Amino acid sequence: MSLDLRVPMGLMFLIVGAILSLYGAVTHGSAIYDRSAGMDINLIWGLAMLVFGTTMFIFGRRADKHPPAPPVEGTSRPMGHGH
Amino acid sequence: MNLTYIDWLIMLLYFVFVLGIGFALKRFMKTSKDFFLAGRALPAWICGLAFISANLGAQEVIGMGASGAKYGIVTSQFYWIGAIPAMAFVGVFMMPFYYGSKARSVPEFLRLRFDEKTRAWNACTFAVMTVFSSGISMYAMARLIQTLHIFDGLFRDLGLPLDWIFHFAIILSAVIVLCYIFLGGLTSAIYNEVLQFFLIVAGFVPLVWVGLKNIGGWHGLRAALPRSYLHSWHGMSNPHTNPLGVDWFGLVAGLGFVLSFGYWCTDFLVIQTAMAANSEESARRVPLIAAIPKMFFPFLVILPGLIAIATPVVTRNVMHQVAPVGLSASSAGNAEYLNAGKGLIPPKVDPVTGKIMLDSHGQPVLDYDLAIPNMLLHYFPTGILGLGLTALLASFMSGMAGNVTAFNTVWTYDLYQSYLHKGDRDEHYLKVGRWTTVVGILISMGTAYVVLGFNNIMDTLQLVFSIVNAPLFATFLLGMFWKRTTGNAAFTGLVSGTLAAVLHHGLTLPANDHVGIHGGWIHVVHYYPSAMALNFWQAIFAFSVNFALTVLISLFTKPRPEGELVGLVYSLTPKPVEHHMAWYARPSVIAIILLTMLVGLNFIFR
């Protein structure tokens, strides 16, 4: 399969993370953070997702460029002939 | 619920990516193997995360949070004893036969090992159960969307009647799941399960973090809860001294052995993800990789239930049941209503009278299913709230999708190709598989509406699932590890085990329940302390009947020649080669580490 999941998934988390942290930065100090124990959870968690998404995306792109060797087949054994 | 554009944007992005992945995969779907088995080309970590996500539907997430709020940390045993040993066993011992036999599905393995009738029985019961499960998932999702008023604002803005929200939710989920499976088959389903895994982690880690911080950390949690909530073995010596109503033997044998091994080692819904791995070596690692996050998931899905109970009673930001006609949401906010609740868990309200429902002791009945949704609404500001809701939506959809792909494969390979239309070209079966997706989703939608119309249909279906699944593991265990087991014995044992479960259900009843759907419809000869105890003992009973009969009949019937059973039975199959792997990467070593960690967790929360 030549679509590495890490590319679209990384991209999604990257975008969501960017949106959340931007929104968190704009609304920093707003009353909406009373409910999240006073933390600007949008900014904090948005940045965490941004880092995660970027890492996934980079690793996925790198793997796409250098396809790995096919994995070693653990065992190959004869099957019964009676089916 | 006050959702803003930012929450909508995040949900929309998820839908765009889900469909995008489907379209991107379309060009790789050339043969039926690509469509049904993901080309057997996926890496172990992807299949491993899909392996647990397939089981982590939103009903599961909501249900685990609810049980956490109701029973406490003992709920984790469904993730610990009820999963880890079975996952280690399937990875170390059983996967070489599933993957190595080149069977394309679990029923097909039963044909290779036993005979046509055993396969036909398993394929038929499994196919029926999966489409119904997917329908139940669809129904639950539509109900949750209605309860949380997610689309209310949108519908009001568009001037549409609010009654249409249920239909809209059903159609929306059906269309999206249909599109991505029709385009990308099992690969699409697996990729979306992995996406869901990360979304659940991304949505629930901050929930637990903020929740714990608010109530004063772990110490605050301990101070706010009854002592037994944080101990999983408290009072387990007697079924009457613990909230589950089972003793340690029923828990270990019923949940930890029969039900758990029956599910994780034989259910094609989860096994299909391991069979999609790119080598036998990867396939064996799939359940072992899955076991690691599985072990720690209680801290993400059960802990919020405990935090919901420990959070001081509040009025704002929490949702209550669907407001019945004539009772506005605000009138439910009166003092009586608030005092009846516990933490973030509101009491149940009778939809007809608008009064709080009371149990036989005069205590209010609590609506534990709202534990997780109310946690999200109470602790999350707009923005991250969209992420939390997206995680819930994702788990509903991927729960449905896993069922639909399993149904596709079993229907096309085990029923259509085997009995209805043999020997056509591969393209034909690929086409049939694609259109089976459409049929499967239509049946699911039908089921969702039937469940909507008849309340106890859902209980009935879940009862049927538990009866059919109860005896299964004995058949696989004997088939793989005893070469003498014969096809006739396996079939008779399996059918008798199922009948034994039916009989057991008709003869026993949980205390405090009425005769009927909960048991005792033949004649009550025994009362169990709880419904859970009945379920566990029913599984133990069905398993034992199947096991004993299969052994007995095998001894009187003619076994297959040993040459035919190579690759299907443990003692006749060369052991998988492991010497090229580093010692820490060997399945048996990983399994021992997993079991040690399991013992450690149980010791900490003893």
XYZ file of C-alpha atoms in Angstrom:
689
model
C 0.000 0.000 0.000
C 1.644 3.217 -1.030
C -0.374 5.711 0.974
C 1.411 6.177 4.282
C -1.249 7.003 6.865
C 1.136 9.255 8.769
C 0.984 11.842 5.981
C -2.778 12.620 6.001
C -3.051 12.006 9.739
C -0.079 14.250 10.496
C -1.567 16.901 8.247
C -4.917 16.741 10.022
C -3.409 17.084 13.505
C -1.120 19.820 12.237
C -4.042 21.867 10.925
C -6.295 21.236 13.942
C -3.398 22.049 16.277
C -2.665 25.281 14.413
C -6.323 26.352 14.511
C -6.640 25.600 18.225
C -3.441 27.341 19.256
C -4.249 30.411 17.156
C -7.709 30.572 18.683
C -6.177 30.059 22.123
C -3.695 32.885 21.537
C -6.475 35.252 20.433
C -8.765 34.413 23.357
C -5.955 34.258 25.943
C -7.131 35.407 29.368
C -10.795 35.207 28.343
C -13.503 34.114 30.782
C -14.126 30.944 28.756
C -11.091 29.393 30.468
C -12.692 29.568 33.919
C -14.115 26.140 33.334
C -10.811 24.542 32.356
C -9.249 25.276 35.759
C -7.959 28.641 34.524
C -5.628 27.130 31.920
C -5.694 28.326 28.309
C -6.243 24.728 27.275
C -6.786 25.640 23.604
C -3.315 27.176 23.333
C -1.523 24.491 25.367
C -3.178 21.515 23.734
C -3.163 23.129 20.283
C 0.620 23.462 20.459
C 0.976 19.849 21.625
C -1.112 18.650 18.678
C 0.825 20.871 16.309
C 4.101 19.244 17.394
C 2.605 15.736 17.160
C 1.108 16.379 13.706
C 4.307 17.868 12.324
C 6.388 14.939 13.588
C 3.993 12.394 12.048
C 3.912 14.290 8.781
C 7.711 14.525 8.506
C 8.223 10.842 9.309
C 5.515 9.844 6.853
C 7.023 11.930 4.054
C 10.483 10.551 4.729
C 9.213 6.946 4.618
C 7.434 7.677 1.331
C 10.706 8.792 -0.224
C 12.714 5.809 1.023
C 10.471 2.735 0.836
C 11.578 0.178 3.461
C 12.800 -3.287 2.550
C 9.997 -5.848 2.489
C 9.616 -7.400 5.951
C 11.110 -10.816 6.606
C 8.507 -13.547 6.391
C 8.569 -15.174 9.827
C 7.782 -18.635 8.684
C 6.700 -20.292 5.530
C 5.432 -23.725 6.010
C 3.558 -26.219 3.892
C -0.205 -26.367 4.289
C -2.221 -29.538 4.518
C -3.410 -30.715 1.111
C -6.842 -31.869 2.095
C -9.058 -28.805 1.759
C -24.968 23.536 23.809
C -23.085 26.588 22.654
C -20.878 25.539 19.789
C -19.049 28.237 17.904
C -17.592 28.312 14.409
C -14.284 26.966 15.727
C -15.906 23.722 16.935
C -17.699 23.297 13.612
C -14.467 23.897 11.731
C -12.702 21.071 13.595
C -15.568 18.635 12.992
C -15.693 19.597 9.335
C -11.945 19.089 8.958
C -12.276 15.560 10.338
C -14.987 14.704 7.799
C -12.901 16.144 4.963
C -9.896 14.021 5.952
C -11.955 10.848 6.408
C -13.439 11.148 2.941
C -10.104 12.293 1.500
C -8.386 9.148 2.764
C -11.131 7.073 1.116
C -10.639 8.803 -2.233
C -6.852 8.541 -1.992
C -7.116 4.790 -1.392
C -9.502 4.145 -4.273
C -6.754 3.711 -6.856
C -5.086 0.949 -4.827
C -8.225 -1.239 -4.764
C -7.514 -3.488 -7.748
C -8.300 -6.998 -6.502
C -10.689 -8.447 -3.949
C -7.650 -9.053 -1.719
C -6.918 -5.310 -1.685
C -10.512 -4.542 -0.795
C -11.253 -7.236 1.809
C -7.809 -7.899 3.297
C -6.139 -4.507 2.776
C -3.775 -6.325 0.386
C -2.170 -7.917 3.476
C 0.312 -5.074 3.360
C -0.124 -2.912 6.458
C 2.567 -2.394 9.126
C 2.047 -3.931 12.578
C 1.618 -0.654 14.495
C -1.260 0.497 12.264
C -3.068 -2.838 12.592
C -2.324 -2.893 16.322
C -3.952 0.476 16.979
C -6.884 -0.491 14.734
C -7.183 -3.754 16.705
C -8.182 -1.925 19.893
C -10.052 0.896 18.171
C -12.331 -1.625 16.442
C -13.596 -2.460 19.913
C -13.574 1.132 21.176
C -16.818 2.364 19.679
C -18.428 5.391 21.271
C -20.987 3.186 23.033
C -18.015 1.548 24.676
C -16.493 4.914 25.630
C -19.807 6.204 27.021
C -20.567 2.859 28.690
C -17.141 2.602 30.355
C -17.416 6.162 31.666
C -20.894 5.333 32.958
C -19.701 2.166 34.728
C -16.752 4.076 36.135
C -19.178 6.557 37.690
C -21.430 3.757 38.922
C -18.953 1.117 40.148
C -15.544 2.795 40.308
C -12.133 1.566 39.209
C -13.264 -2.087 39.220
C -14.666 -1.337 35.735
C -11.039 -1.421 34.546
C -11.131 -5.203 34.832
C -12.932 -5.201 31.472
C -9.705 -3.730 30.056
C -7.268 -5.653 32.252
C -8.302 -9.213 33.113
C -10.963 -9.036 30.425
C -8.522 -8.276 27.588
C -4.786 -8.469 28.230
C -4.311 -12.253 28.794
C -6.502 -13.008 25.763
C -4.611 -10.551 23.566
C -1.286 -12.060 24.624
C -2.628 -15.562 23.896
C -3.960 -14.763 20.433
C -0.663 -13.093 19.479
C 1.646 -15.807 20.734
C -0.333 -18.970 20.011
C -3.262 -18.447 17.653
C -2.143 -15.889 15.086
C 0.266 -18.292 13.331
C -2.763 -20.416 12.411
C -5.050 -17.588 11.340
C -2.394 -15.848 9.281
C -0.313 -18.859 8.270
C -3.288 -20.904 7.041
C -4.011 -18.142 4.469
C -7.653 -18.255 5.535
C -9.336 -15.019 4.497
C -11.718 -14.883 7.444
C -12.356 -16.590 10.767
C -15.230 -18.709 9.365
C -12.949 -19.782 6.522
C -10.416 -20.995 9.093
C -13.180 -23.163 10.588
C -13.766 -24.744 7.163
C -10.051 -25.481 6.731
C -9.832 -27.024 10.189
C -13.269 -28.668 10.419
C -15.915 -28.703 7.707
C -18.519 -26.757 5.733
C -21.319 -26.914 8.296
C -19.219 -25.467 11.110
C -18.168 -22.636 8.820
C -21.721 -22.014 7.605
C -23.027 -21.795 11.191
C -20.308 -19.364 12.258
C -20.543 -17.274 9.056
C -24.340 -16.911 9.277
C -24.498 -16.018 12.977
C -21.554 -13.639 12.625
C -22.920 -11.851 9.545
C -26.295 -11.282 11.184
C -24.709 -10.018 14.410
C -22.373 -7.549 12.703
C -25.043 -5.719 10.690
C -27.231 -5.467 13.765
C -24.324 -4.162 15.856
C -23.616 -1.544 13.271
C -27.292 -0.541 13.378
C -27.220 -0.241 17.169
C -24.128 1.945 16.896
C -25.906 4.157 14.390
C -28.950 4.468 16.659
C -26.794 5.304 19.684
C -24.996 8.006 17.747
C -28.197 9.635 16.545
C -29.597 9.586 20.100
C -26.453 11.158 21.532
C -26.477 13.909 18.912
C -30.101 14.570 19.833
C -29.439 14.517 23.606
C -26.473 16.867 23.388
C -28.328 19.242 21.045
C -25.260 19.342 18.809
C -27.148 20.259 15.650
C -29.930 22.289 17.297
C -28.343 25.664 16.625
C -27.584 24.734 13.037
C -31.135 23.508 12.420
C -32.657 26.594 13.997
C -30.512 28.857 11.827
C -31.583 26.966 8.714
C -35.242 27.032 9.787
C -35.556 23.228 9.807
C -37.714 21.317 12.311
C -35.713 19.872 15.232
C -37.460 16.492 14.803
C -35.350 15.907 11.715
C -32.096 15.804 13.693
C -32.371 12.056 14.352
C -32.875 11.291 10.640
C -30.160 13.729 9.679
C -27.662 12.068 12.053
C -28.505 8.591 10.717
C -28.187 9.644 7.078
C -25.027 11.667 7.647
C -23.193 8.793 9.360
C -24.489 6.261 6.822
C -23.342 8.311 3.849
C -19.877 8.996 5.243
C -19.181 5.416 6.322
C -20.590 4.142 3.036
C -18.350 6.436 0.992
C -15.119 5.600 2.680
C -15.641 1.846 2.758
C -17.010 1.690 -0.775
C -13.867 3.490 -1.943
C -11.125 2.039 0.230
C -12.467 -1.192 1.765
C -10.751 -2.591 4.847
C -7.740 -0.262 4.439
C -10.042 2.729 4.759
C -11.719 1.233 7.811
C -8.366 0.481 9.470
C -6.912 3.916 8.696
C -9.965 5.552 10.196
C -9.731 3.377 13.277
C -6.155 4.583 13.788
C -7.277 8.177 13.260
C -9.984 7.589 15.864
C -7.429 6.169 18.294
C -5.354 9.337 18.176
C -8.443 11.543 18.326
C -9.666 9.778 21.475
C -6.242 10.230 23.068
C -6.086 13.867 21.940
C -9.598 14.557 23.232
C -9.481 12.682 26.540
C -5.976 13.370 27.873
C -6.770 17.092 28.374
C -10.177 16.131 29.812
C -8.608 13.990 32.542
C -5.881 16.581 33.110
C -8.240 19.531 33.528
C -10.707 17.432 35.541
C -8.088 16.182 37.981
C -6.571 19.620 38.348
C -9.958 21.086 39.170
C -10.773 18.650 41.956
C -7.310 18.836 43.518
C -5.412 16.066 41.769
C -5.326 12.401 42.712
C -5.573 13.231 46.417
C -8.644 15.345 45.801
C -10.200 12.477 43.887
C -9.491 10.036 46.703
C -10.890 12.408 49.277
C -14.110 12.965 47.316
C -14.975 9.330 46.583
C -16.059 6.391 48.745
C -13.082 4.186 49.554
C -14.205 1.211 47.472
C -14.218 3.321 44.257
C -10.446 3.126 43.897
C -10.029 -0.560 44.713
C -10.739 -3.238 42.152
C -10.494 -6.315 44.396
C -12.379 -4.899 47.367
C -15.023 -7.356 48.603
C -14.441 -9.806 45.758
C -14.530 -12.843 48.040
C -18.323 -12.733 48.123
C -20.727 -11.657 45.338
C -22.873 -9.729 47.844
C -20.086 -7.480 49.122
C -19.057 -5.777 45.868
C -20.955 -3.592 43.400
C -20.633 -5.981 40.414
C -22.382 -8.807 42.252
C -19.788 -11.424 41.259
C -17.086 -13.219 43.226
C -13.465 -13.480 42.122
C -13.971 -16.882 40.459
C -16.887 -15.678 38.335
C -14.857 -12.616 37.347
C -11.687 -14.492 36.423
C -13.315 -17.513 34.755
C -16.319 -15.797 33.200
C -14.893 -12.454 32.125
C -11.157 -13.175 32.144
C -11.293 -16.531 30.422
C -14.488 -17.465 28.545
C -15.865 -14.089 27.449
C -12.551 -12.359 26.899
C -10.843 -15.196 25.005
C -14.066 -15.804 23.083
C -14.087 -12.203 21.920
C -10.419 -11.261 21.369
C -9.363 -14.626 19.926
C -12.301 -15.463 17.650
C -14.265 -12.340 16.733
C -13.528 -11.479 13.124
C -14.286 -7.811 13.878
C -10.915 -7.543 15.634
C -9.078 -10.449 13.978
C -9.593 -8.893 10.522
C -7.239 -6.060 11.444
C -4.475 -8.527 12.397
C -5.030 -10.535 9.201
C -4.345 -7.359 7.192
C -0.754 -7.185 8.506
C 2.124 -7.485 6.050
C 3.669 -10.697 7.430
C 3.006 -13.436 9.929
C 5.560 -11.812 12.199
C 3.650 -8.507 12.082
C 0.316 -10.275 12.529
C 1.579 -11.842 15.761
C 2.716 -8.453 17.039
C -0.649 -6.789 16.294
C -2.528 -7.901 19.453
C 0.624 -7.461 21.557
C 1.060 -3.872 20.395
C -2.644 -3.299 20.982
C -2.421 -4.583 24.568
C -0.124 -1.759 25.710
C -2.517 1.176 25.129
C -5.431 -1.088 26.102
C -3.969 -1.478 29.566
C -3.812 2.283 30.099
C -7.126 3.192 28.471
C -9.025 2.974 31.782
C -7.227 6.191 32.752
C -8.722 7.868 29.682
C -12.244 6.459 29.509
C -13.081 5.193 33.026
C -11.350 7.849 35.139
C -13.561 10.654 33.684
C -16.551 8.771 35.120
C -14.977 8.881 38.584
C -14.071 12.547 38.179
C -17.672 13.289 37.160
C -18.872 11.892 40.496
C -16.178 13.760 42.430
C -16.848 17.146 40.796
C -18.877 19.435 43.092
C -22.534 19.666 42.048
C -22.982 22.397 39.483
C -25.787 23.950 37.557
C -24.201 25.407 34.500
C -22.683 23.815 31.441
C -24.179 20.375 31.870
C -26.712 18.669 29.722
C -29.677 16.651 30.858
C -31.837 14.081 29.153
C -33.692 14.992 25.981
C -36.206 17.436 27.372
C -39.575 15.702 27.171
C -42.447 17.510 25.508
C -43.937 20.068 27.850
C -40.903 20.173 30.119
C -38.390 22.795 29.124
C -34.721 22.272 29.919
C -34.751 25.143 32.409
C -37.574 23.780 34.538
C -35.345 20.773 35.128
C -32.899 23.136 36.810
C -34.913 23.416 40.014
C -33.448 22.669 43.409
C -35.039 19.245 43.766
C -33.567 18.139 40.485
C -30.108 19.356 41.408
C -30.071 17.704 44.806
C -31.051 14.381 43.276
C -27.946 14.359 41.068
C -24.448 13.378 42.068
C -21.540 15.477 40.830
C -22.064 15.958 37.120
C -24.489 13.029 36.871
C -28.116 14.165 36.671
C -31.057 12.030 37.802
C -33.237 10.361 35.192
C -36.502 12.092 34.440
C -39.624 10.203 33.489
C -40.416 11.372 29.954
C -44.191 11.164 30.533
C -44.681 12.776 33.959
C -41.566 14.984 34.003
C -40.796 13.728 37.537
C -37.480 12.344 38.742
C -37.437 8.560 38.550
C -36.988 6.735 41.878
C -35.822 3.166 42.513
C -37.451 0.693 44.904
C -35.634 2.256 47.889
C -36.896 5.738 47.033
C -33.485 6.879 45.812
C -33.278 8.809 42.532
C -32.123 6.791 39.508
C -29.045 8.435 38.026
C -28.389 8.818 34.311
C -24.815 7.525 34.305
C -24.594 7.516 30.499
C -24.270 11.293 30.643
C -21.009 11.096 32.663
C -18.674 11.508 29.688
C -20.770 14.004 27.691
C -21.251 16.176 30.801
C -17.529 16.035 31.559
C -16.833 17.387 28.077
C -19.422 20.143 28.434
C -18.376 21.100 31.951
C -14.604 21.262 31.533
C -14.038 22.129 27.874
C -14.284 25.665 26.513
C -15.249 26.162 22.880
C -12.416 25.103 20.603
C -11.228 22.018 22.390
C -14.881 21.084 22.899
C -15.069 20.617 19.132
C -12.115 18.246 19.362
C -13.750 16.215 22.141
C -17.006 15.881 20.216
C -15.105 14.956 17.053
C -13.416 12.155 18.990
C -16.835 10.810 20.043
C -18.223 11.070 16.496
C -15.105 9.363 15.130
C -15.501 6.445 17.464
C -19.152 5.971 16.478
C -18.256 5.938 12.808
C -15.282 3.640 13.049
C -17.269 1.294 15.281
C -19.799 1.048 12.498
C -17.179 0.756 9.781
C -15.415 -2.207 11.392
C -18.696 -4.090 11.539
C -19.512 -3.255 7.947
C -16.156 -4.470 6.552
C -16.332 -7.680 8.593
C -19.839 -8.249 7.239
C -18.605 -7.589 3.672
C -15.828 -10.144 3.876
C -17.871 -12.885 5.540
C -20.826 -12.378 3.240
C -18.784 -12.247 0.024
C -16.188 -14.958 0.711
C -17.951 -17.288 3.134
C -21.529 -17.157 1.949
C -21.764 -15.727 -1.577
C -18.610 -17.240 -3.092
C -18.955 -20.518 -1.176
C -22.628 -21.338 -1.533
C -24.388 -18.988 -3.919
C -22.074 -18.168 -6.797
C -18.876 -20.205 -7.058
C -15.897 -19.845 -9.370
C -16.389 -16.418 -10.957
C -13.586 -13.966 -11.777
C -11.986 -11.961 -8.971
C -13.371 -8.659 -10.349
C -16.856 -10.030 -9.849
C -16.280 -10.617 -6.133
C -14.685 -7.177 -5.745
C -17.829 -5.673 -7.238
C -20.074 -7.786 -5.031
C -18.051 -6.672 -1.986
C -18.508 -3.008 -2.902
C -22.266 -3.367 -3.289
C -22.509 -5.465 -0.143
C -21.342 -2.318 1.660
C -24.449 -0.524 0.397
C -26.740 -3.390 1.438
C -25.022 -3.731 4.835
C -25.466 -0.025 5.562
C -29.110 -0.097 4.468
C -29.797 -3.014 6.844
C -27.994 -1.100 9.619
C -30.208 1.929 9.018
C -33.258 -0.325 9.138
C -32.037 -1.762 12.449
C -31.522 1.735 13.872
C -35.150 2.609 13.122
C -36.455 -0.685 14.509
C -34.529 -0.031 17.732
C -36.029 3.464 17.824
C -39.534 2.037 17.542
C -39.211 -0.849 20.008
C -37.253 -0.041 23.141
C -36.424 -3.580 24.195
C -35.082 -4.639 20.762
C -31.647 -3.415 21.808
C -31.671 -5.583 24.963
C -32.863 -8.519 22.866
C -30.085 -8.122 20.304
C -27.424 -7.816 22.975
C -28.829 -10.920 24.632
C -28.607 -12.834 21.341
C -24.978 -11.733 20.869
C -24.022 -12.918 24.329
C -25.696 -16.285 23.737
C -24.055 -16.898 20.361
C -20.590 -15.794 21.510
C -20.541 -17.670 24.812
C -19.513 -21.174 23.666
C -17.299 -20.165 20.669
C -13.874 -20.250 22.264
C -14.041 -23.960 23.188
C -14.328 -24.845 19.491
C -11.250 -22.832 18.521
C -9.219 -23.988 21.501
C -9.841 -27.679 20.807
C -9.488 -27.209 17.056
C -6.081 -25.566 17.287
C -4.573 -27.539 20.146
C -6.019 -31.051 19.947
C -5.499 -32.851 16.642
C -8.108 -35.494 17.499
C -11.013 -32.934 17.328
C -13.392 -33.794 14.469
C -15.718 -31.630 12.392
C -18.890 -33.405 13.510
C -17.880 -33.015 17.146
C -17.065 -29.308 16.706
C -20.397 -28.598 15.043
C -22.476 -30.550 17.558
C -20.556 -29.007 20.471
C -20.983 -25.472 19.163
C -24.715 -25.806 18.551
C -25.259 -27.542 21.914
C -23.213 -24.877 23.707
C -25.462 -22.200 22.205
C -28.580 -24.139 23.231
C -27.130 -24.553 26.730
C -26.776 -20.767 26.958
C -30.395 -20.308 25.856
C -31.558 -22.853 28.441
C -29.477 -21.242 31.200
C -30.988 -17.869 30.393
C -34.505 -19.293 30.536
C -33.914 -20.891 33.933
C -32.132 -18.130 35.877
C -32.841 -14.517 36.769
C -30.881 -11.636 38.320
C -32.327 -10.624 41.700
C -34.562 -7.497 41.450
C -35.398 -8.212 37.793
C -38.703 -9.282 36.336
C -39.189 -12.520 34.403
C -38.850 -11.858 30.675
C -36.047 -10.414 28.605
C -33.663 -10.506 31.580
C -34.121 -14.248 32.130
C -36.287 -16.828 33.779
C -38.786 -17.140 30.907
C -38.990 -20.943 31.230
C -38.971 -21.322 35.000
C -36.743 -19.625 37.558
C -34.588 -22.201 39.360
C -31.774 -19.867 40.440
C -31.315 -16.177 41.252
C -28.046 -14.324 40.592
C -27.056 -11.208 42.570
C -26.704 -9.155 39.354
C -27.198 -9.259 35.589
C -23.429 -9.274 35.184
C -23.138 -12.420 37.297
C -25.774 -14.116 35.141
C -23.872 -13.171 31.998
C -20.512 -14.445 33.313
C -21.924 -17.730 34.592
C -23.889 -18.257 31.407
C -20.639 -18.004 29.438
C -18.868 -20.436 31.778
C -21.774 -22.870 31.440
C -22.007 -22.667 27.606
C -18.243 -23.012 27.234
C -18.136 -26.101 29.461
C -20.989 -27.823 27.617
C -19.333 -27.146 24.260
C -15.931 -28.290 25.530
C -17.179 -31.519 27.098
C -19.386 -32.527 24.171
C -16.733 -31.763 21.550
C -14.171 -33.907 23.393
C -16.652 -36.732 23.938
C -17.935 -36.882 20.366
C -14.415 -36.527 18.939
C -13.433 -39.717 20.749
C -16.223 -41.602 18.962
C -15.774 -40.131 15.476
C -13.026 -40.630 12.913
C -10.306 -37.933 12.993
C -8.851 -36.411 9.818
C -5.477 -37.763 8.699
C -2.621 -35.804 10.314
C -1.175 -34.768 6.941
C -4.242 -32.620 6.261
C -3.896 -30.720 9.529
C -0.388 -29.307 9.096
C -0.547 -25.536 9.571
C -3.884 -25.828 11.378
C -3.068 -27.682 14.610
C -0.374 -26.705 17.100
C 1.341 -30.068 17.576
C 1.599 -30.778 13.822
C 2.872 -27.357 12.747
C 6.519 -26.238 12.762
C 6.993 -23.490 15.362
C 7.369 -19.964 13.960
C 11.012 -18.998 13.418
C 12.073 -16.395 15.975
C 15.876 -16.596 16.110
C 16.424 -13.607 13.784
C 14.501 -11.318 16.146
C 16.126 -9.474 19.029
C 15.149 -11.119 22.323
C 12.953 -8.216 23.386
C 11.015 -8.312 20.089
C 9.945 -11.952 20.433
C 6.201 -12.376 20.950
C 6.592 -14.637 23.985
C 8.889 -12.136 25.721
C 6.484 -9.245 25.011
C 3.613 -11.382 26.311
C 5.430 -12.028 29.604
C 6.174 -8.315 29.998
C 2.496 -7.521 29.372
C 1.309 -10.014 31.969
C 3.797 -8.680 34.524
C 2.505 -5.142 33.942
C -1.053 -6.442 34.356
C -0.194 -7.971 37.717
C 1.483 -4.684 38.708
C -1.620 -2.607 37.851
C -3.832 -4.994 39.799
C -1.478 -4.750 42.755
C -1.583 -0.942 42.722
C -5.402 -0.865 42.489
C -5.983 -3.990 44.603
